[in-house]
Coordinates of C-alpha atoms in Angstrom, one line a residue:
X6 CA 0.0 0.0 0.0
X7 CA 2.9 2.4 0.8
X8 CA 3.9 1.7 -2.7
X9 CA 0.6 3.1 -4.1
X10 CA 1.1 6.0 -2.3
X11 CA 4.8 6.9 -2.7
X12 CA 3.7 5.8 -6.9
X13 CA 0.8 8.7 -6.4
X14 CA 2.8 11.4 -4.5
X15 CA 6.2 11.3 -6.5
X16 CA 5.5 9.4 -10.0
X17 CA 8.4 7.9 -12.0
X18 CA 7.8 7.4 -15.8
X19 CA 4.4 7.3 -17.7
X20 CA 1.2 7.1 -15.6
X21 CA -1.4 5.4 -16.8
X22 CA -4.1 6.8 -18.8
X23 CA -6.9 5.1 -16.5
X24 CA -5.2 6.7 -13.4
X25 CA -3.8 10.1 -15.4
X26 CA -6.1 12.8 -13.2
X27 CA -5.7 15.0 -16.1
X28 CA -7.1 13.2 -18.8
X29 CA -9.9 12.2 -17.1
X30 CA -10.9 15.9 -16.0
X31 CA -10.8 16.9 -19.1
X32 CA -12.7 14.1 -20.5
X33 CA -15.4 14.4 -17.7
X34 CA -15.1 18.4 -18.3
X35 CA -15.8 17.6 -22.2
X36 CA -18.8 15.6 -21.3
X37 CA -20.0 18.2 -18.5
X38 CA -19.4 21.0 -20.3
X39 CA -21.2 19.5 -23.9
X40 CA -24.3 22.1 -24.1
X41 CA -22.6 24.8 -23.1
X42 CA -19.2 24.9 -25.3
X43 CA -18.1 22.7 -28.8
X44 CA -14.8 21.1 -27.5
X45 CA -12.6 19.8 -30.0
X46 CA -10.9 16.5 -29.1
X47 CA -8.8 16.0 -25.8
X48 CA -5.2 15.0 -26.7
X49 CA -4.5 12.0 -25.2
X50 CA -0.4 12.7 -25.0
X51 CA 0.5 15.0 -22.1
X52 CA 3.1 17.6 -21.9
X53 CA 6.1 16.1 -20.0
X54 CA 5.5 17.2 -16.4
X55 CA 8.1 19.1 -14.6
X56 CA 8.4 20.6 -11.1
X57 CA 8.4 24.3 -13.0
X58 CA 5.0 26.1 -14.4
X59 CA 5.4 26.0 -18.3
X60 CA 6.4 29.1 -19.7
X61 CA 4.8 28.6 -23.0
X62 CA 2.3 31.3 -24.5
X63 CA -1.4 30.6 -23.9
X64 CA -3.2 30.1 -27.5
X65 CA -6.2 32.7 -28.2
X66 CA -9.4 31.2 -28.1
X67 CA -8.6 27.9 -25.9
X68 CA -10.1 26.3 -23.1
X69 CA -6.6 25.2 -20.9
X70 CA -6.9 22.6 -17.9
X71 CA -4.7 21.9 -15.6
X72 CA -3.7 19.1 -12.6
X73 CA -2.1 21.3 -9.9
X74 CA -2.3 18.8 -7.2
X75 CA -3.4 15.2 -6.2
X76 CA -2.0 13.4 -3.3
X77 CA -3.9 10.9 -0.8
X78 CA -3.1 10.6 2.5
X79 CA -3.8 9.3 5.8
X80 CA -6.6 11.0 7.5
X81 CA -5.0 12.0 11.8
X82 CA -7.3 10.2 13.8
X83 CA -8.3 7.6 11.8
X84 CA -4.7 6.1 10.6
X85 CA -6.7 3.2 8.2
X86 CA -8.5 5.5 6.1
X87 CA -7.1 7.6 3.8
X88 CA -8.3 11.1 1.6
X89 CA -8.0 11.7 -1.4
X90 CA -6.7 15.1 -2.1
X91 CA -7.1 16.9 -6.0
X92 CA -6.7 20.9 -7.4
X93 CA -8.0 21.2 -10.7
X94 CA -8.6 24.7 -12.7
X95 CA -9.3 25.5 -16.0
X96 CA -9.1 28.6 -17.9
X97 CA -10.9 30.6 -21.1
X98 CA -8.0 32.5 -23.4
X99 CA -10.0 34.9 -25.5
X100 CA -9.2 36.3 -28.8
X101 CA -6.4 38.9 -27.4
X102 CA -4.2 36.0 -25.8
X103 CA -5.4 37.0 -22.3
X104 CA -7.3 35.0 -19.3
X105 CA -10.5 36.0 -19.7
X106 CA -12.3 33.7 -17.3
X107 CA -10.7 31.2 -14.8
X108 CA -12.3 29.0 -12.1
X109 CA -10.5 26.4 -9.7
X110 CA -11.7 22.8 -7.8
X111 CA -9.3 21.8 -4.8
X112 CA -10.9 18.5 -2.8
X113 CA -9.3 19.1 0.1
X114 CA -7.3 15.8 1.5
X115 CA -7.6 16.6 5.2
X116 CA -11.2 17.3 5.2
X117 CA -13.4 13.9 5.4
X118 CA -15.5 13.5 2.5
X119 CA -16.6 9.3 1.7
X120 CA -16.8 9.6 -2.3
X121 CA -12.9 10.3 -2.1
X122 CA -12.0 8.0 0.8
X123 CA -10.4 4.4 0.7
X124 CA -9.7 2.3 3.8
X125 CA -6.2 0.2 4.2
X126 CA -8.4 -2.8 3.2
X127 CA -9.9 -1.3 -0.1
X128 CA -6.3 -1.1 -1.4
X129 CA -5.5 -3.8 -3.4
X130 CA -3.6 -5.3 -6.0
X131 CA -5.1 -4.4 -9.2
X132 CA -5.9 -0.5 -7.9
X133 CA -9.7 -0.5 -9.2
X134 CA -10.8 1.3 -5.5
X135 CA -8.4 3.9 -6.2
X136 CA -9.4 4.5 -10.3
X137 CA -12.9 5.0 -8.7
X138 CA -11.9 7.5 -6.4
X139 CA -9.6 9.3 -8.9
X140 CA -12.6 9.1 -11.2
X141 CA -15.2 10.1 -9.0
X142 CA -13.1 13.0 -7.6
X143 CA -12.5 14.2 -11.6
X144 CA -16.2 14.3 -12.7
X145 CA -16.8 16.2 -9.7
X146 CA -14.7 18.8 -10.3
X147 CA -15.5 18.7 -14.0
X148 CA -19.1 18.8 -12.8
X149 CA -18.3 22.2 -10.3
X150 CA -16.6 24.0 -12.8
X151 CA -18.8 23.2 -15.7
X152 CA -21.1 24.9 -13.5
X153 CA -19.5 27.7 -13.3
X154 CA -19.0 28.9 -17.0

């Protein structure tokens, strides 16, 4: 189980698409966001990830997502049941090249919440307990900010 964890908190080499956080906001946001906004395809290669913001230039008229943070942890009193933590955001980029409309989700990992939970036991070897938590925890946030625009 530590294993999971350590995999989750400081990733080495390509993640999985069925436990990429990214992808799947951004497919859930798609979905969500489908009577509100014409989304072309979401690319299914990600940028390399580094520890560093990329400096690249925002493209006018784009709807940009981003994975800021995902971790899962422990919860203080009860050691056997951990949180699942995620910060998603998305962003409009108008004609001009600027920000025009910006809106974040952060599922906070300290605070209880049972859709993003998973007990020591609910671990196990083939991970499908913690897909449905990383899924359940994207569609939400996909549903929040959908919401929002």
């Amino acid at each position: 189980m530590s294993n999971v964890i350590d995999q989750m908190n400081r990733p080495q080499g390509p993640i999985p698409q069925e436990t990429n956080v990214s992808l799947q906001f951004a497919k859930a946001l798609k979905d969500a966001t489908g009577e509100k906004l014409s989304l072309s395809d979401i690319p299914t290669e990600e940028e390399p990830s580094t520890r560093r913001r990329n400096s690249h230039q925002s493209l006018p008229g784009t709807l940009e997502m981003f994975a800021d943070y995902q971790s899962i942890q422990y919860l203080p009193l009860k050691w056997s049941t951990y949180q699942y933590g995620l910060k998603v955001r998305a962003r409009m980029v108008g004609k001009d090249g600027r920000v025009s409309w910006e809106h974040k989700c952060y599922i906070k990992p300290f605070k209880e919440d049972p859709r993003f939970q998973l007990t020591k036991d609910a671990f196990d070897s083939e991970g499908s307990a913690l897909r449905r938590v990383i899924s359940a925890a994207a569609e939400h946030c996909a549903r929040e900010i959908a919401d929002k625009l």
